[in-house]
PDB file of C-alpha atoms in Angstrom:
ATOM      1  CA  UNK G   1      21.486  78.001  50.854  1.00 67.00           C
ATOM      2  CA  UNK G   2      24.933  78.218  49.175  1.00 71.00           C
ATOM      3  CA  UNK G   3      26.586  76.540  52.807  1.00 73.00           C
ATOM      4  CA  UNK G   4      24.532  73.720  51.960  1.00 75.00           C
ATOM      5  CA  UNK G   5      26.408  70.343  50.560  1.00 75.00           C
ATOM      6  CA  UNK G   6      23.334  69.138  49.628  1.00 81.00           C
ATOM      7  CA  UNK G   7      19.419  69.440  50.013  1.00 83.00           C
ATOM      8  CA  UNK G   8      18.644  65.488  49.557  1.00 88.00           C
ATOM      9  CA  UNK G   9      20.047  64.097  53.060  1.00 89.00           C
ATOM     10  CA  UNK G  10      18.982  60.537  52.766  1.00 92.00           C
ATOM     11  CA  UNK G  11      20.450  60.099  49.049  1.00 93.00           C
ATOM     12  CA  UNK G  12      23.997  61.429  50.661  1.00 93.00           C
ATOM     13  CA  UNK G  13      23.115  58.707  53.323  1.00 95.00           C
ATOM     14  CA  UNK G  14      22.731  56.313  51.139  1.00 96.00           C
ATOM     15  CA  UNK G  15      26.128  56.890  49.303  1.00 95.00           C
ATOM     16  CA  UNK G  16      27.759  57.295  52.911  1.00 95.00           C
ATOM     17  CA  UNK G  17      26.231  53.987  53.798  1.00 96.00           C
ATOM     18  CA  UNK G  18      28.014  52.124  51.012  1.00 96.00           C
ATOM     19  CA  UNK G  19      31.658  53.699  52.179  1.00 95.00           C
ATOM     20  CA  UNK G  20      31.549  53.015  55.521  1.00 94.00           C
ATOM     21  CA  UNK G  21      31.484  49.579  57.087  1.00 91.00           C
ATOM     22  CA  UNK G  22      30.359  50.500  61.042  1.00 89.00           C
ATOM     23  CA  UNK G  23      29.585  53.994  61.997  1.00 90.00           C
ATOM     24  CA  UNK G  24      26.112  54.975  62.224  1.00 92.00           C
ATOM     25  CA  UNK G  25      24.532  57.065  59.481  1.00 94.00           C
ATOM     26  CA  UNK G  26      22.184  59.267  60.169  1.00 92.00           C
ATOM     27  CA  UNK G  27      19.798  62.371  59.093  1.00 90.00           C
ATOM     28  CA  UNK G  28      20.079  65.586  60.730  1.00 84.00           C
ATOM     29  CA  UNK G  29      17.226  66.398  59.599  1.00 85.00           C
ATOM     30  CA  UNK G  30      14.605  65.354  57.878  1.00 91.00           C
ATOM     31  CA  UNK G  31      12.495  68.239  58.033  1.00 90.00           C
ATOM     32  CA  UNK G  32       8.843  66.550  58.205  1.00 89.00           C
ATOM     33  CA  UNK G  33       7.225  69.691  55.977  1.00 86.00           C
ATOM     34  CA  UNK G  34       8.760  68.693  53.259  1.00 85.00           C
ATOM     35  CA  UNK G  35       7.523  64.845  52.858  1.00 88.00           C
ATOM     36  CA  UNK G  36       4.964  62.661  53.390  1.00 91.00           C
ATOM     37  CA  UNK G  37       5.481  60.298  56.809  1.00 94.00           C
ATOM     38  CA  UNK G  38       4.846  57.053  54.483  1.00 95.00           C
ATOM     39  CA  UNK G  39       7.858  58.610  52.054  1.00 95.00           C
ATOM     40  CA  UNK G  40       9.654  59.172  54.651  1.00 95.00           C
ATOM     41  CA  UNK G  41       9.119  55.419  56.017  1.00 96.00           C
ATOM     42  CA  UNK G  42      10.028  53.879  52.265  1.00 96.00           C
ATOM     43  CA  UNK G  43      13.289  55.939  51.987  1.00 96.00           C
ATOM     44  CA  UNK G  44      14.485  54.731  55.161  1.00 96.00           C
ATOM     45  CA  UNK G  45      13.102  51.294  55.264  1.00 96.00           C
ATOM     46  CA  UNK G  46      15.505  50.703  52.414  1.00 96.00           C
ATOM     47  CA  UNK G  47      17.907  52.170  53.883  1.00 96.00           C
ATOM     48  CA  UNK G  48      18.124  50.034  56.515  1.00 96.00           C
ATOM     49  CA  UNK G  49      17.856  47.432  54.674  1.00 95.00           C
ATOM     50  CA  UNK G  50      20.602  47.939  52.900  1.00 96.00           C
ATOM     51  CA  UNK G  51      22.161  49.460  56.172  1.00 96.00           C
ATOM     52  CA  UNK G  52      21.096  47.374  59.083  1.00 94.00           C
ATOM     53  CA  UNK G  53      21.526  48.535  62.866  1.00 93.00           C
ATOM     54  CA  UNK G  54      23.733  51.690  62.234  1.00 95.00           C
ATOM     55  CA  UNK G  55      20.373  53.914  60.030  1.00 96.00           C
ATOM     56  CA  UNK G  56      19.307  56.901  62.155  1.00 96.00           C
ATOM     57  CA  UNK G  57      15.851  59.022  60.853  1.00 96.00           C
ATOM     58  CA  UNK G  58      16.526  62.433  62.669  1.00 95.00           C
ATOM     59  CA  UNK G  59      12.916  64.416  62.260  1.00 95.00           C
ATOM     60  CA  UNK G  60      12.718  67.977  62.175  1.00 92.00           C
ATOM     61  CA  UNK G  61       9.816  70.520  62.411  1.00 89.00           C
ATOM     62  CA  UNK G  62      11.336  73.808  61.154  1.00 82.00           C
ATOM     63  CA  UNK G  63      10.151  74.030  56.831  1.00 72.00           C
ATOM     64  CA  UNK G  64      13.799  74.346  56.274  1.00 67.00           C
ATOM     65  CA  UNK G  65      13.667  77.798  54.162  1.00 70.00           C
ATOM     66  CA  UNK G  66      12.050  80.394  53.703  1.00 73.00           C
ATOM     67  CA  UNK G  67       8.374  81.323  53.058  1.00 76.00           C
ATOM     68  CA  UNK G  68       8.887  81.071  49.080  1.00 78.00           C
ATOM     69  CA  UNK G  69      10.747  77.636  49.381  1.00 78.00           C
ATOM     70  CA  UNK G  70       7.612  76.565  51.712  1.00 76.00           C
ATOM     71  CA  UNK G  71       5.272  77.545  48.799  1.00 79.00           C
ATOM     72  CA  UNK G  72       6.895  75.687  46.253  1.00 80.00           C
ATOM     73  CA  UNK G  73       7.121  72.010  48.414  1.00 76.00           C
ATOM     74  CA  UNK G  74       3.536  72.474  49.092  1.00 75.00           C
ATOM     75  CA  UNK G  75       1.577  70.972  46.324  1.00 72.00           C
ATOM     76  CA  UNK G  76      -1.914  72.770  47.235  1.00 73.00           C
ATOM     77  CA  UNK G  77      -1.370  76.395  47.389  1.00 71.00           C
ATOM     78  CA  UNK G  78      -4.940  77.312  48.195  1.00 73.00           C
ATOM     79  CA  UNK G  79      -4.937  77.071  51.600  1.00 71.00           C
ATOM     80  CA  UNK G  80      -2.567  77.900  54.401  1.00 67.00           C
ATOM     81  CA  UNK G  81      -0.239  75.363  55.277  1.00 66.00           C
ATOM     82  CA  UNK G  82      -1.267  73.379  58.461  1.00 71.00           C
ATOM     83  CA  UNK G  83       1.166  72.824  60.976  1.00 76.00           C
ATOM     84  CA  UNK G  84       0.353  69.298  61.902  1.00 83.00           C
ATOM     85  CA  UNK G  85       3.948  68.254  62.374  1.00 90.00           C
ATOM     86  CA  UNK G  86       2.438  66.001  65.401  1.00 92.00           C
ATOM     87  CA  UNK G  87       0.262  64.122  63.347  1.00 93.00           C
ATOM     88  CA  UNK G  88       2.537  63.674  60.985  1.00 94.00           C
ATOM     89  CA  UNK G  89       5.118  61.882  63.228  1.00 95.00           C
ATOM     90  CA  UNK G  90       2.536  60.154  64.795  1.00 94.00           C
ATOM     91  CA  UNK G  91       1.802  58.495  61.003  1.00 94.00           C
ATOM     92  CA  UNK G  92       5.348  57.885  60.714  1.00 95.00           C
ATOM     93  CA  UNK G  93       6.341  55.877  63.479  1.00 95.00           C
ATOM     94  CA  UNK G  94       2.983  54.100  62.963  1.00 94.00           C
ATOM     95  CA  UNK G  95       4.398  53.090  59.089  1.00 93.00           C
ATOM     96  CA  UNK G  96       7.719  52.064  60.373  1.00 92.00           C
ATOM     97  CA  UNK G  97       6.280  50.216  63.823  1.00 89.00           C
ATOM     98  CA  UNK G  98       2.747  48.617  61.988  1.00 82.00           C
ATOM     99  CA  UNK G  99       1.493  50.641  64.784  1.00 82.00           C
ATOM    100  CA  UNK G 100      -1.619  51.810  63.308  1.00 84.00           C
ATOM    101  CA  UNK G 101      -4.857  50.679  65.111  1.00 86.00           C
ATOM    102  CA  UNK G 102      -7.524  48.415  64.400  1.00 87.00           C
ATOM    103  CA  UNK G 103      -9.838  49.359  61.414  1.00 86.00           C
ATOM    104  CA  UNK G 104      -7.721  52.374  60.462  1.00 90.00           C
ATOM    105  CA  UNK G 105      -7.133  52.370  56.577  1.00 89.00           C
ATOM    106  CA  UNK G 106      -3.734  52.672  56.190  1.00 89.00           C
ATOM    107  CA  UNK G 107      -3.181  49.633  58.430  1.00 87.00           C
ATOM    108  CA  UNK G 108      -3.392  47.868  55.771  1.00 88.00           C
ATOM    109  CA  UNK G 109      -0.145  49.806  53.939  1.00 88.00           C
ATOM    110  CA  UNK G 110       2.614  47.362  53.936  1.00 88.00           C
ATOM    111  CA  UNK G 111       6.122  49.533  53.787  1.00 90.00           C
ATOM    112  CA  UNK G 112       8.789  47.365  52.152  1.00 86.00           C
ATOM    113  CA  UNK G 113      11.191  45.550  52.716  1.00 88.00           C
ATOM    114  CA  UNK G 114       9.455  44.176  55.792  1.00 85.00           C
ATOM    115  CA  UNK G 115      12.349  43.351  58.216  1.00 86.00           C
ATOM    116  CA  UNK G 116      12.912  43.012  61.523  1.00 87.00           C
ATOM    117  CA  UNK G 117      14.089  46.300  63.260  1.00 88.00           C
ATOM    118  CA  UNK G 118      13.915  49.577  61.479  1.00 91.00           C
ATOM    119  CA  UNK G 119      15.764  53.061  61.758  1.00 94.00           C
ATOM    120  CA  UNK G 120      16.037  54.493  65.337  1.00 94.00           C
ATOM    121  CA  UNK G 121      13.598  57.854  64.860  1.00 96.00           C
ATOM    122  CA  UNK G 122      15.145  61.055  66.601  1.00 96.00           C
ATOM    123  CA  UNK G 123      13.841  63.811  67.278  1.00 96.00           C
ATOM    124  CA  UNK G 124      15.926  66.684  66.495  1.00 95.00           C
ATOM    125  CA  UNK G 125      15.543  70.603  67.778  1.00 94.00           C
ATOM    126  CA  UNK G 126      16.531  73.571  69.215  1.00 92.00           C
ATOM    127  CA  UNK G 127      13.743  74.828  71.772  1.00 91.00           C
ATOM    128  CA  UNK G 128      11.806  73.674  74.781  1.00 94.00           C
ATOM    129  CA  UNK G 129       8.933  72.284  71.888  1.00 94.00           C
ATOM    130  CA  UNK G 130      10.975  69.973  70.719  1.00 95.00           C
ATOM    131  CA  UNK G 131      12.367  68.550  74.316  1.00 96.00           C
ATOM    132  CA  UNK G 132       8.560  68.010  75.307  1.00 96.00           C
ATOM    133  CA  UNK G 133       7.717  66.872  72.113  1.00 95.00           C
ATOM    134  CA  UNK G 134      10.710  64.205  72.124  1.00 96.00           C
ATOM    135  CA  UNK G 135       8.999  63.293  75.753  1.00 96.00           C
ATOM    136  CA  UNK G 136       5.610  62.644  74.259  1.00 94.00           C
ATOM    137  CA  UNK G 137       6.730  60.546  71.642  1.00 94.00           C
ATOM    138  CA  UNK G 138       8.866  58.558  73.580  1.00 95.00           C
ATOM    139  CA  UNK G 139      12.334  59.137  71.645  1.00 96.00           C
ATOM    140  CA  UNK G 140      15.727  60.010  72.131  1.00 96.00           C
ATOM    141  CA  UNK G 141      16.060  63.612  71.563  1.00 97.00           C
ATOM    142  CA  UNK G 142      18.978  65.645  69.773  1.00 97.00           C
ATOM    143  CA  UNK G 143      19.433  69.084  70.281  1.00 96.00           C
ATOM    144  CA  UNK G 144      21.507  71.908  68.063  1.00 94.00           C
ATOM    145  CA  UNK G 145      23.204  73.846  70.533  1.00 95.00           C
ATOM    146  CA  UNK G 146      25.230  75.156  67.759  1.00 91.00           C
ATOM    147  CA  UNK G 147      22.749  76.919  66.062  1.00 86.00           C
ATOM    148  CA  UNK G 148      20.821  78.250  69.306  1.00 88.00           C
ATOM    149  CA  UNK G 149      22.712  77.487  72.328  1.00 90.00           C
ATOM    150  CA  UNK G 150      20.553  79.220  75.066  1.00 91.00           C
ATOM    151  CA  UNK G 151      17.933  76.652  76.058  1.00 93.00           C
ATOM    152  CA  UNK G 152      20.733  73.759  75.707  1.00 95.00           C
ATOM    153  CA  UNK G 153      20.882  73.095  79.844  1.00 96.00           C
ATOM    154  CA  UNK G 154      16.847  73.661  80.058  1.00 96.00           C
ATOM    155  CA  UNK G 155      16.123  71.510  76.882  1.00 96.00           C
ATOM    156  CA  UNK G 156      18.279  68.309  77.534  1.00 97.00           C
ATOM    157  CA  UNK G 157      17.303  68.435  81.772  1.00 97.00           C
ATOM    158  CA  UNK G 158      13.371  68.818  81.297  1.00 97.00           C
ATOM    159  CA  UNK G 159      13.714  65.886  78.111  1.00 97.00           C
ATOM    160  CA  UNK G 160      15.361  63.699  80.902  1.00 96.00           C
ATOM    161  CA  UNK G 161      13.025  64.850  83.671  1.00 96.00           C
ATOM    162  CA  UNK G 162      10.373  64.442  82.118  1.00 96.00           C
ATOM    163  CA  UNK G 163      11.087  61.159  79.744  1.00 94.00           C
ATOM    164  CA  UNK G 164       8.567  57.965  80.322  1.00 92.00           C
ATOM    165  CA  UNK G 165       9.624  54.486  79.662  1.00 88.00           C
ATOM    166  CA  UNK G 166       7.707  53.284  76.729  1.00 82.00           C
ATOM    167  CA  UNK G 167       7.800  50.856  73.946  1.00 78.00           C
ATOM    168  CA  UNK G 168      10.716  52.787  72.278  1.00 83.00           C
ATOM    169  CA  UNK G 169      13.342  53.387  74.510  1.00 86.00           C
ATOM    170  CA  UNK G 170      13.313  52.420  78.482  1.00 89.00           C
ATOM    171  CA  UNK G 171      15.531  55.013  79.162  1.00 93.00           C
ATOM    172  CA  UNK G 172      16.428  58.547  78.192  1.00 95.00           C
ATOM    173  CA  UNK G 173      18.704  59.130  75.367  1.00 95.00           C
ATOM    174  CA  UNK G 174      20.252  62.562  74.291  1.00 96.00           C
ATOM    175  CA  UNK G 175      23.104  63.899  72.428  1.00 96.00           C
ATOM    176  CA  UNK G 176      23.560  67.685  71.597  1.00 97.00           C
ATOM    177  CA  UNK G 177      25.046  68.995  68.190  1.00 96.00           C
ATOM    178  CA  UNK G 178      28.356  71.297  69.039  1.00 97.00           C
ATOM    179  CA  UNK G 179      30.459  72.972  66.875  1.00 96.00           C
ATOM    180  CA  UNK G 180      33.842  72.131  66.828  1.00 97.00           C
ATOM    181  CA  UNK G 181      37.369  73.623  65.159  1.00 98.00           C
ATOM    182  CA  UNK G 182      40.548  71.643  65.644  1.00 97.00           C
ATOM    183  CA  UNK G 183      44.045  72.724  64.628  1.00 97.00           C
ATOM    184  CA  UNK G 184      47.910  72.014  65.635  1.00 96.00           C
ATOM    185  CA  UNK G 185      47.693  75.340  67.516  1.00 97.00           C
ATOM    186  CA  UNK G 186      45.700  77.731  69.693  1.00 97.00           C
ATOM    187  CA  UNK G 187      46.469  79.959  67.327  1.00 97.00           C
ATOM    188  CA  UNK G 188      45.300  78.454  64.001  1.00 97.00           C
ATOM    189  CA  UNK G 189      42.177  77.324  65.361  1.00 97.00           C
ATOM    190  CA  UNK G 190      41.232  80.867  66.003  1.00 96.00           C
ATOM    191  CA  UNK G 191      42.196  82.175  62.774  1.00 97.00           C
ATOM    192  CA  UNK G 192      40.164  79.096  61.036  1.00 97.00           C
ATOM    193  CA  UNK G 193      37.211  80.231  63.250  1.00 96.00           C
ATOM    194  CA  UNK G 194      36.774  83.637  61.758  1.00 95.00           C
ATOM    195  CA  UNK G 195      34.972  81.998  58.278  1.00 95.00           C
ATOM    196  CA  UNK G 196      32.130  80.464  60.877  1.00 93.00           C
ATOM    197  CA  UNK G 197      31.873  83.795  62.901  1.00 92.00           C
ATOM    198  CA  UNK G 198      31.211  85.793  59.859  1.00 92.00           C
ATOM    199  CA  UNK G 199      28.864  83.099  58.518  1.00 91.00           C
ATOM    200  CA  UNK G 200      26.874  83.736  61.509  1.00 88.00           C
ATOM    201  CA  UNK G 201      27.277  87.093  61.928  1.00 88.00           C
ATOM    202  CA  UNK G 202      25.962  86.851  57.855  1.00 88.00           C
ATOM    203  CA  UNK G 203      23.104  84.654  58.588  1.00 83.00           C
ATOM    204  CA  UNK G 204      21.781  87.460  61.543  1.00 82.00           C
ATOM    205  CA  UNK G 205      21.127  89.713  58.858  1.00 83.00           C
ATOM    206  CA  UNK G 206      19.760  87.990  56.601  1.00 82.00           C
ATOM    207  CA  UNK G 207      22.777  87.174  54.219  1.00 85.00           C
ATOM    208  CA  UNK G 208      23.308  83.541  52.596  1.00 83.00           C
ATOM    209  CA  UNK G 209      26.724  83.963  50.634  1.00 88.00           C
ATOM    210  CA  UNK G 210      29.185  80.594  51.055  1.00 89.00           C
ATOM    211  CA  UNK G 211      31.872  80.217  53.763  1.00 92.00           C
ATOM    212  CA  UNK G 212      34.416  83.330  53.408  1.00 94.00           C
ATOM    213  CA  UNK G 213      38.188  82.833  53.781  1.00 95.00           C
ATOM    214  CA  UNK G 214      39.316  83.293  57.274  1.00 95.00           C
ATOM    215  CA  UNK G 215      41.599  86.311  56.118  1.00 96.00           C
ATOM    216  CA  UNK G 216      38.231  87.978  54.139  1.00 95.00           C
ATOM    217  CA  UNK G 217      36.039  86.882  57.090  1.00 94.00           C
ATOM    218  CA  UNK G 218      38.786  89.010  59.272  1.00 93.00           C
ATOM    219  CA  UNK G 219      38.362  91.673  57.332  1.00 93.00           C
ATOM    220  CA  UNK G 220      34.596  91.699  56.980  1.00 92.00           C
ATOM    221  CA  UNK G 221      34.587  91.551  60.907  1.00 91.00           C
ATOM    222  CA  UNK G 222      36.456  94.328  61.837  1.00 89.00           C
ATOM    223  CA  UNK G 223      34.060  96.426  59.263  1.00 89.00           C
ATOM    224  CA  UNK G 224      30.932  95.319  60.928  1.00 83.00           C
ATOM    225  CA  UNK G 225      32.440  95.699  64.481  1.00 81.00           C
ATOM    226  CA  UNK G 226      31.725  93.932  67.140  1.00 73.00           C
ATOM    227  CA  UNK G 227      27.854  92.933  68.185  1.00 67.00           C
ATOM    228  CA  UNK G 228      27.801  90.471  70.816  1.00 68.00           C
ATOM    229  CA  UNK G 229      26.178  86.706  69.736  1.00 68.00           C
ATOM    230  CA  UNK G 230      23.614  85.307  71.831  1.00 70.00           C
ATOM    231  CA  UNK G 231      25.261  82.800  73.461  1.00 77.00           C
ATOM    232  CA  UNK G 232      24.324  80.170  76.254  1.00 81.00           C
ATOM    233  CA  UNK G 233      26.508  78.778  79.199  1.00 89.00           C
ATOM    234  CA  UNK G 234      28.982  76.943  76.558  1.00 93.00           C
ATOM    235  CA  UNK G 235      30.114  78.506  73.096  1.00 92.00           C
ATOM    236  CA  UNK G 236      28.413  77.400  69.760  1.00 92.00           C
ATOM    237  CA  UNK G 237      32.127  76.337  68.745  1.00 94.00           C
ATOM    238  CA  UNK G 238      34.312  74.534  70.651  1.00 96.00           C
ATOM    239  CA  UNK G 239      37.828  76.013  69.314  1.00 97.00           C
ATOM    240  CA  UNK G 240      41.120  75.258  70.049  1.00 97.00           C
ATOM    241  CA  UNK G 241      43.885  72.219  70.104  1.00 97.00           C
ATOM    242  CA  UNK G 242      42.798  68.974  70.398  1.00 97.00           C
ATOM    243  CA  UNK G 243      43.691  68.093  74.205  1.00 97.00           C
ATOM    244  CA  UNK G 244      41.818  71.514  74.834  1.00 97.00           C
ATOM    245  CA  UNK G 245      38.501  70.891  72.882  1.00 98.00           C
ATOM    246  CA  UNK G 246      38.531  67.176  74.427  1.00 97.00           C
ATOM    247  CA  UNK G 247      38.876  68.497  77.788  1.00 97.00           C
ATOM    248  CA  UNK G 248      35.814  71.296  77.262  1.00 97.00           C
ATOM    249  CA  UNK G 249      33.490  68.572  75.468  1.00 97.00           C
ATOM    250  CA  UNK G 250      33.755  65.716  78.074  1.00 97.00           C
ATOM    251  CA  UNK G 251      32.891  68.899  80.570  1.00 97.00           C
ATOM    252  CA  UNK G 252      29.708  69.815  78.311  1.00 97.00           C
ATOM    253  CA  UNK G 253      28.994  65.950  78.413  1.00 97.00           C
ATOM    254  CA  UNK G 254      29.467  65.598  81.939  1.00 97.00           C
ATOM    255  CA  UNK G 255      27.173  68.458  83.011  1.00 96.00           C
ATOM    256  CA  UNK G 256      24.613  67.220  80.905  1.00 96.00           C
ATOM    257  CA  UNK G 257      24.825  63.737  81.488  1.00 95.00           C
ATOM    258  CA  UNK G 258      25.152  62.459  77.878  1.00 96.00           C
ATOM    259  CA  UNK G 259      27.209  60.219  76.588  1.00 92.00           C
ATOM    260  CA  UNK G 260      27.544  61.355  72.765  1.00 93.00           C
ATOM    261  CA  UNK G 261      28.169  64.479  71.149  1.00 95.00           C
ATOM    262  CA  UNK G 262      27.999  65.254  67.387  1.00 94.00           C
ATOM    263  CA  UNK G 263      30.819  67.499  65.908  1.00 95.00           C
ATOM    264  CA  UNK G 264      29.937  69.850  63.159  1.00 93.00           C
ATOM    265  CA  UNK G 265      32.849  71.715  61.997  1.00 95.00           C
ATOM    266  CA  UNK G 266      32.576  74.594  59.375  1.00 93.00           C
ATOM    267  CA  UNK G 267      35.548  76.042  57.831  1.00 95.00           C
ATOM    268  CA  UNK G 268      36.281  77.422  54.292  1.00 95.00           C
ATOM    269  CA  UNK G 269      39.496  75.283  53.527  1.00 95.00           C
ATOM    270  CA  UNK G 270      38.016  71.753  52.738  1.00 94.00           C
ATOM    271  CA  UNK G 271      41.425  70.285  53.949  1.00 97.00           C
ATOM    272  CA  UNK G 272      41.487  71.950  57.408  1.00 97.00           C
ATOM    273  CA  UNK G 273      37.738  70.763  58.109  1.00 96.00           C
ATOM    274  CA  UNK G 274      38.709  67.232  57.065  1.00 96.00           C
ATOM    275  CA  UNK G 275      42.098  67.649  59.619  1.00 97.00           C
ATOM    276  CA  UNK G 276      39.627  69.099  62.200  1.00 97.00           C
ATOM    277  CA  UNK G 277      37.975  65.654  62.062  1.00 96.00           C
ATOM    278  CA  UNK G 278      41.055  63.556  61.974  1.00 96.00           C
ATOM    279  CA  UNK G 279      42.644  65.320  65.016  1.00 97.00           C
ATOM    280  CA  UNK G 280      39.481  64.952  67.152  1.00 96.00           C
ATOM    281  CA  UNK G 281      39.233  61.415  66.593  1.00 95.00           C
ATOM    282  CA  UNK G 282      43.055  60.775  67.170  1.00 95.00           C
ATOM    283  CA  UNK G 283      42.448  62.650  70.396  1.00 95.00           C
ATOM    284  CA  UNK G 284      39.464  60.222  71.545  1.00 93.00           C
ATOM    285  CA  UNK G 285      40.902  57.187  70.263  1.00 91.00           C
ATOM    286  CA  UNK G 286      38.498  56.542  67.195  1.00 87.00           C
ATOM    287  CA  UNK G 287      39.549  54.261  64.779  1.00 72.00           C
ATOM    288  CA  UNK G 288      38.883  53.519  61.170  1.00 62.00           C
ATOM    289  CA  UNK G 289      35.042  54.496  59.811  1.00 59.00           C
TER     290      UNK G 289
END
């Protein structure tokens, strides 16, 4: 996809890593399909390594692409593809934990650098599956409201319900993944919006062109008229000043009883998506990366 920075998240983590002294880093996601759990354990082994106590491994199950993107990752094309996306984290957590038991051959695989601690594992999604699946496993569980934000409510309250202290985590942990568009004004944060309403409106039907400029993306929309979004009880896009956007994501928070959100903001003018950022974090009080 041309909307895409890049299609390698854990060598932009890597780079990330080295320019930043104290926020976590983090995948979102590494789409199992596409690897091998013990790859997936030596990437980010090193990276915490390198990285210690602030490397997240966000797992995904989607394929991430379509059906002739699946073909070419898989490396035997003779078979169907088998969805064994359980099994698969099950090896992985095994690899990073030495969790593998007794007599079972790959118990013997040593993942380097051995260290104490490892990457916190997340699992990522966007439907009930994943909520139960985050249950099962034991792990905190992050969900993409802005790309499907019907089941947000259902998702996050049966995860919590539902969740088991374990070996992993005592307690529940959940964040959900908003979009968010901050400007000076009311006004400019609506007309920055139109690129990311197009884009989705794009995406619906099938089309995979880059972020439009909001005044093509205004003109594109009026063309194609209005056909209502399926939407959930809060808005993919949190849009609007910073007081205002602060104001509706502590409610989102609150409801849900979470204590982090994760901002993605999608705009065409690299400049206003990087002032987006820097007047959200003014607003909350963030300081330096």
């Amino acid at each position: 996809m041309d909307t895409l920075a890049c299609t390698a998240p854990e060598i932009m983590l890597a780079r990330i890593g080295a320019e930043t002294k104290r926020i976590r880093i983090g995948s979102g996601g590494i789409m199992l399909p596409h690897y091998t759990a013990l790859k997936v354990a030596e990437v980010f082994r090193t990276l915490y390594a390198l990285y210690p106590g602030r490397v997240d491994l966000g797992i995904g199950r989607a394929p991430g692409g379509g059906p002739m993107e699946a073909l070419a990752l898989r490396r035997s094309r003779k078979t169907p593809m088998e969805d064994d996306f359980p099994e698969q984290v099950s090896e992985l957590l095994a690899f990073l934990e030495g969790g593998f038991p007794e007599g079972h051959p790959f118990g013997r695989i040593r993942v380097s650098p051995e260290m104490p601690g490892g990457p916190d594992v997340w699992m990522l999604g966007s439907s009930m599956w994943s909520s139960a699946a985050a249950v099962e496993f034991g792990l905190p569980y992050s969900f993409a409201h802005f790309f499907s934000p019907v089941k947000t409510r259902d998702a996050i309250e049966t995860y919590m319900r539902n969740f088991r202290s374990g070996i992993r985590r005592e307690k529940p942990e959940a964040t959900v993944a908003v979009g968010v568009i901050c400007a000076e004004t009311q006004e400019e944060a609506e007309f920055l919006s139109t690129s990311v309403k197009l884009l989705q409106r794009r995406i619906r039907l099938g089309d995979r062109r880059p972020v439009a400029s909001p005044e093509d993306a205004l003109r594109e929309l009026q063309l194609l008229g209005e056909v209502p979004m399926e939407e959930g009880e809060w808005p993919r896009y949190f849009v609007g000043t910073p007081a205002k956007v602060r104001e509706e994501l502590e409610g989102m928070a609150g409801e849900l009883g979470i204590g982090e959100l994760v901002v993605n903001t999608i705009v065409w003018d690299r400049e206003k998506r990087l002032r987006s950022y820097e007047l959200l974090a003014e607003e909350f009080g963030l300081g330096s990366v």
